[in-house]
Amino acid sequence: MSEFFEPETINNHQPFFTPSEMRDLTSLLYQNNDLAQKMITIKQVGDAKAHGLQLLHERYEAGADTGESMIEHEANEGGIVISGEIEVTVGEEVRVLKAGDAYLFDSREPHRFRNISDRPAEVISACTPPYL
């Protein structure tokens, strides 16, 4: 009976996921930033902690920004831009990445993501160990 009331419970043995089965992390990541919650969508595939790998589908609306405060956490992350453009800052380096471009860095380096274009950007990324 308790399993019925726990919608976030993930089957660790499930190998395939539809978009509706992905876990929305947006409100967890941006709980104190209402604007970011409206402009950014972060969805996770499966149980990241059980697999030691966080696989994400990220969408940044035009003008979206992860915030002026840079993000830092114990992990490594990488991603590939699948549509649109996204400005990625890692430490002192800043680059605008377009569809097909990729990034890979130590997440202990301060970093930030901004969509400075007039159309949405989508990124498929991975983080290990999982951030959340």
PDB file of N, CA, C and O in Angstrom, residues 63-100:
ATOM      1  N   GLY A  63      16.947  33.261 -22.541  1.00  0.00           N
ATOM      2  CA  GLY A  63      17.190  34.117 -21.382  1.00  0.00           C
ATOM      3  C   GLY A  63      17.415  33.377 -20.075  1.00  0.00           C
ATOM      4  O   GLY A  63      17.700  33.998 -19.055  1.00  0.00           O
ATOM      5  N   ALA A  64      17.314  32.052 -20.082  1.00  0.00           N
ATOM      6  CA  ALA A  64      17.493  31.272 -18.844  1.00  0.00           C
ATOM      7  C   ALA A  64      18.939  31.364 -18.355  1.00  0.00           C
ATOM      8  O   ALA A  64      19.871  31.472 -19.136  1.00  0.00           O
ATOM      9  N   ASP A  65      19.088  31.325 -17.031  1.00  0.00           N
ATOM     10  CA  ASP A  65      20.405  31.477 -16.401  1.00  0.00           C
ATOM     11  C   ASP A  65      20.399  30.677 -15.107  1.00  0.00           C
ATOM     12  O   ASP A  65      19.454  30.772 -14.325  1.00  0.00           O
ATOM     13  N   THR A  66      21.442  29.888 -14.873  1.00  0.00           N
ATOM     14  CA  THR A  66      21.511  29.122 -13.628  1.00  0.00           C
ATOM     15  C   THR A  66      21.798  30.029 -12.438  1.00  0.00           C
ATOM     16  O   THR A  66      21.744  29.572 -11.306  1.00  0.00           O
ATOM     17  N   GLY A  67      22.105  31.303 -12.678  1.00  0.00           N
ATOM     18  CA  GLY A  67      22.283  32.279 -11.607  1.00  0.00           C
ATOM     19  C   GLY A  67      23.653  32.919 -11.639  1.00  0.00           C
ATOM     20  O   GLY A  67      24.613  32.349 -12.164  1.00  0.00           O
ATOM     21  N   GLU A  68      23.733  34.110 -11.083  1.00  0.00           N
ATOM     22  CA  GLU A  68      25.010  34.817 -11.058  1.00  0.00           C
ATOM     23  C   GLU A  68      26.022  34.109 -10.154  1.00  0.00           C
ATOM     24  O   GLU A  68      27.216  34.180 -10.396  1.00  0.00           O
ATOM     25  N   SER A  69      25.527  33.439  -9.119  1.00  0.00           N
ATOM     26  CA  SER A  69      26.415  32.654  -8.261  1.00  0.00           C
ATOM     27  C   SER A  69      26.802  31.390  -9.010  1.00  0.00           C
ATOM     28  O   SER A  69      25.944  30.652  -9.489  1.00  0.00           O
ATOM     29  N   MET A  70      28.091  31.162  -9.108  1.00  0.00           N
ATOM     30  CA  MET A  70      28.574  29.992  -9.828  1.00  0.00           C
ATOM     31  C   MET A  70      28.279  28.725  -9.025  1.00  0.00           C
ATOM     32  O   MET A  70      28.244  28.742  -7.795  1.00  0.00           O
ATOM     33  N   ILE A  71      28.073  27.621  -9.723  1.00  0.00           N
ATOM     34  CA  ILE A  71      27.782  26.323  -9.124  1.00  0.00           C
ATOM     35  C   ILE A  71      29.100  25.578  -8.910  1.00  0.00           C
ATOM     36  O   ILE A  71      29.975  25.606  -9.763  1.00  0.00           O
ATOM     37  N   GLU A  72      29.220  24.912  -7.763  1.00  0.00           N
ATOM     38  CA  GLU A  72      30.388  24.069  -7.477  1.00  0.00           C
ATOM     39  C   GLU A  72      29.898  22.849  -6.709  1.00  0.00           C
ATOM     40  O   GLU A  72      29.103  22.985  -5.788  1.00  0.00           O
ATOM     41  N   HIS A  73      30.365  21.666  -7.082  1.00  0.00           N
ATOM     42  CA  HIS A  73      30.021  20.450  -6.348  1.00  0.00           C
ATOM     43  C   HIS A  73      31.040  19.365  -6.664  1.00  0.00           C
ATOM     44  O   HIS A  73      31.764  19.438  -7.655  1.00  0.00           O
ATOM     45  N   GLU A  74      31.108  18.361  -5.804  1.00  0.00           N
ATOM     46  CA  GLU A  74      32.067  17.259  -5.942  1.00  0.00           C
ATOM     47  C   GLU A  74      31.596  16.300  -7.031  1.00  0.00           C
ATOM     48  O   GLU A  74      30.753  15.443  -6.782  1.00  0.00           O
ATOM     49  N   ALA A  75      32.104  16.452  -8.242  1.00  0.00           N
ATOM     50  CA  ALA A  75      31.744  15.553  -9.334  1.00  0.00           C
ATOM     51  C   ALA A  75      32.527  15.934 -10.578  1.00  0.00           C
ATOM     52  O   ALA A  75      33.316  16.878 -10.573  1.00  0.00           O
ATOM     53  N   ASN A  76      32.268  15.203 -11.625  1.00  0.00           N
ATOM     54  CA  ASN A  76      32.712  15.531 -12.974  1.00  0.00           C
ATOM     55  C   ASN A  76      31.459  15.536 -13.819  1.00  0.00           C
ATOM     56  O   ASN A  76      30.556  14.721 -13.602  1.00  0.00           O
ATOM     57  N   GLU A  77      31.387  16.459 -14.782  1.00  0.00           N
ATOM     58  CA  GLU A  77      30.209  16.486 -15.631  1.00  0.00           C
ATOM     59  C   GLU A  77      30.571  16.808 -17.061  1.00  0.00           C
ATOM     60  O   GLU A  77      31.591  17.430 -17.336  1.00  0.00           O
ATOM     61  N   GLY A  78      29.722  16.333 -17.938  1.00  0.00           N
ATOM     62  CA  GLY A  78      29.906  16.575 -19.349  1.00  0.00           C
ATOM     63  C   GLY A  78      28.561  16.575 -20.027  1.00  0.00           C
ATOM     64  O   GLY A  78      27.574  16.087 -19.475  1.00  0.00           O
ATOM     65  N   GLY A  79      28.517  17.141 -21.204  1.00  0.00           N
ATOM     66  CA  GLY A  79      27.264  17.175 -21.930  1.00  0.00           C
ATOM     67  C   GLY A  79      27.460  17.520 -23.388  1.00  0.00           C
ATOM     68  O   GLY A  79      28.530  17.975 -23.795  1.00  0.00           O
ATOM     69  N   ILE A  80      26.401  17.298 -24.157  1.00  0.00           N
ATOM     70  CA  ILE A  80      26.374  17.628 -25.573  1.00  0.00           C
ATOM     71  C   ILE A  80      25.132  18.470 -25.827  1.00  0.00           C
ATOM     72  O   ILE A  80      24.024  18.109 -25.409  1.00  0.00           O
ATOM     73  N   VAL A  81      25.309  19.607 -26.489  1.00  0.00           N
ATOM     74  CA  VAL A  81      24.188  20.463 -26.869  1.00  0.00           C
ATOM     75  C   VAL A  81      23.493  19.782 -28.046  1.00  0.00           C
ATOM     76  O   VAL A  81      24.132  19.479 -29.056  1.00  0.00           O
ATOM     77  N   ILE A  82      22.198  19.526 -27.906  1.00  0.00           N
ATOM     78  CA  ILE A  82      21.477  18.858 -28.991  1.00  0.00           C
ATOM     79  C   ILE A  82      20.638  19.823 -29.820  1.00  0.00           C
ATOM     80  O   ILE A  82      20.299  19.521 -30.955  1.00  0.00           O
ATOM     81  N   SER A  83      20.338  21.005 -29.261  1.00  0.00           N
ATOM     82  CA  SER A  83      19.669  22.036 -30.053  1.00  0.00           C
ATOM     83  C   SER A  83      19.878  23.395 -29.399  1.00  0.00           C
ATOM     84  O   SER A  83      20.088  23.493 -28.189  1.00  0.00           O
ATOM     85  N   GLY A  84      19.845  24.436 -30.214  1.00  0.00           N
ATOM     86  CA  GLY A  84      20.019  25.789 -29.711  1.00  0.00           C
ATOM     87  C   GLY A  84      21.467  26.096 -29.372  1.00  0.00           C
ATOM     88  O   GLY A  84      22.393  25.441 -29.874  1.00  0.00           O
ATOM     89  N   GLU A  85      21.646  27.106 -28.517  1.00  0.00           N
ATOM     90  CA  GLU A  85      22.964  27.549 -28.077  1.00  0.00           C
ATOM     91  C   GLU A  85      22.930  27.798 -26.578  1.00  0.00           C
ATOM     92  O   GLU A  85      21.923  28.252 -26.050  1.00  0.00           O
ATOM     93  N   ILE A  86      24.038  27.515 -25.919  1.00  0.00           N
ATOM     94  CA  ILE A  86      24.130  27.742 -24.476  1.00  0.00           C
ATOM     95  C   ILE A  86      25.522  28.278 -24.151  1.00  0.00           C
ATOM     96  O   ILE A  86      26.516  27.764 -24.648  1.00  0.00           O
ATOM     97  N   GLU A  87      25.558  29.341 -23.356  1.00  0.00           N
ATOM     98  CA  GLU A  87      26.834  29.876 -22.895  1.00  0.00           C
ATOM     99  C   GLU A  87      27.221  29.119 -21.633  1.00  0.00           C
ATOM    100  O   GLU A  87      26.465  29.072 -20.672  1.00  0.00           O
ATOM    101  N   VAL A  88      28.416  28.522 -21.640  1.00  0.00           N
ATOM    102  CA  VAL A  88      28.907  27.769 -20.495  1.00  0.00           C
ATOM    103  C   VAL A  88      30.156  28.474 -19.973  1.00  0.00           C
ATOM    104  O   VAL A  88      31.066  28.785 -20.737  1.00  0.00           O
ATOM    105  N   THR A  89      30.155  28.738 -18.660  1.00  0.00           N
ATOM    106  CA  THR A  89      31.314  29.323 -18.000  1.00  0.00           C
ATOM    107  C   THR A  89      31.891  28.279 -17.065  1.00  0.00           C
ATOM    108  O   THR A  89      31.160  27.689 -16.265  1.00  0.00           O
ATOM    109  N   VAL A  90      33.197  28.032 -17.178  1.00  0.00           N
ATOM    110  CA  VAL A  90      33.904  27.121 -16.280  1.00  0.00           C
ATOM    111  C   VAL A  90      35.149  27.871 -15.829  1.00  0.00           C
ATOM    112  O   VAL A  90      36.037  28.154 -16.636  1.00  0.00           O
ATOM    113  N   GLY A  91      35.180  28.222 -14.526  1.00  0.00           N
ATOM    114  CA  GLY A  91      36.283  29.029 -14.026  1.00  0.00           C
ATOM    115  C   GLY A  91      36.291  30.373 -14.736  1.00  0.00           C
ATOM    116  O   GLY A  91      35.291  31.080 -14.758  1.00  0.00           O
ATOM    117  N   GLU A  92      37.389  30.706 -15.374  1.00  0.00           N
ATOM    118  CA  GLU A  92      37.518  31.972 -16.106  1.00  0.00           C
ATOM    119  C   GLU A  92      37.190  31.822 -17.588  1.00  0.00           C
ATOM    120  O   GLU A  92      37.187  32.806 -18.316  1.00  0.00           O
ATOM    121  N   GLU A  93      36.926  30.600 -18.037  1.00  0.00           N
ATOM    122  CA  GLU A  93      36.668  30.363 -19.455  1.00  0.00           C
ATOM    123  C   GLU A  93      35.175  30.430 -19.751  1.00  0.00           C
ATOM    124  O   GLU A  93      34.365  29.873 -19.017  1.00  0.00           O
ATOM    125  N   VAL A  94      34.836  31.111 -20.850  1.00  0.00           N
ATOM    126  CA  VAL A  94      33.444  31.252 -21.280  1.00  0.00           C
ATOM    127  C   VAL A  94      33.370  30.875 -22.756  1.00  0.00           C
ATOM    128  O   VAL A  94      34.193  31.316 -23.558  1.00  0.00           O
ATOM    129  N   ARG A  95      32.372  30.052 -23.097  1.00  0.00           N
ATOM    130  CA  ARG A  95      32.214  29.658 -24.495  1.00  0.00           C
ATOM    131  C   ARG A  95      30.735  29.502 -24.799  1.00  0.00           C
ATOM    132  O   ARG A  95      29.983  28.980 -23.974  1.00  0.00           O
ATOM    133  N   VAL A  96      30.316  29.934 -25.981  1.00  0.00           N
ATOM    134  CA  VAL A  96      28.955  29.690 -26.450  1.00  0.00           C
ATOM    135  C   VAL A  96      29.002  28.408 -27.270  1.00  0.00           C
ATOM    136  O   VAL A  96      29.714  28.327 -28.275  1.00  0.00           O
ATOM    137  N   LEU A  97      28.268  27.405 -26.811  1.00  0.00           N
ATOM    138  CA  LEU A  97      28.225  26.110 -27.479  1.00  0.00           C
ATOM    139  C   LEU A  97      26.952  25.995 -28.301  1.00  0.00           C
ATOM    140  O   LEU A  97      25.877  26.401 -27.858  1.00  0.00           O
ATOM    141  N   LYS A  98      27.086  25.428 -29.489  1.00  0.00           N
ATOM    142  CA  LYS A  98      25.955  25.228 -30.401  1.00  0.00           C
ATOM    143  C   LYS A  98      25.688  23.740 -30.542  1.00  0.00           C
ATOM    144  O   LYS A  98      26.488  22.911 -30.094  1.00  0.00           O
ATOM    145  N   ALA A  99      24.578  23.399 -31.189  1.00  0.00           N
ATOM    146  CA  ALA A  99      24.208  21.994 -31.382  1.00  0.00           C
ATOM    147  C   ALA A  99      25.396  21.206 -31.912  1.00  0.00           C
ATOM    148  O   ALA A  99      26.050  21.617 -32.872  1.00  0.00           O
ATOM    149  N   GLY A 100      25.709  20.103 -31.241  1.00  0.00           N
ATOM    150  CA  GLY A 100      26.834  19.259 -31.611  1.00  0.00           C
ATOM    151  C   GLY A 100      28.077  19.522 -30.782  1.00  0.00           C
ATOM    152  O   GLY A 100      28.951  18.660 -30.683  1.00  0.00           O
TER     153      GLY A 100
END
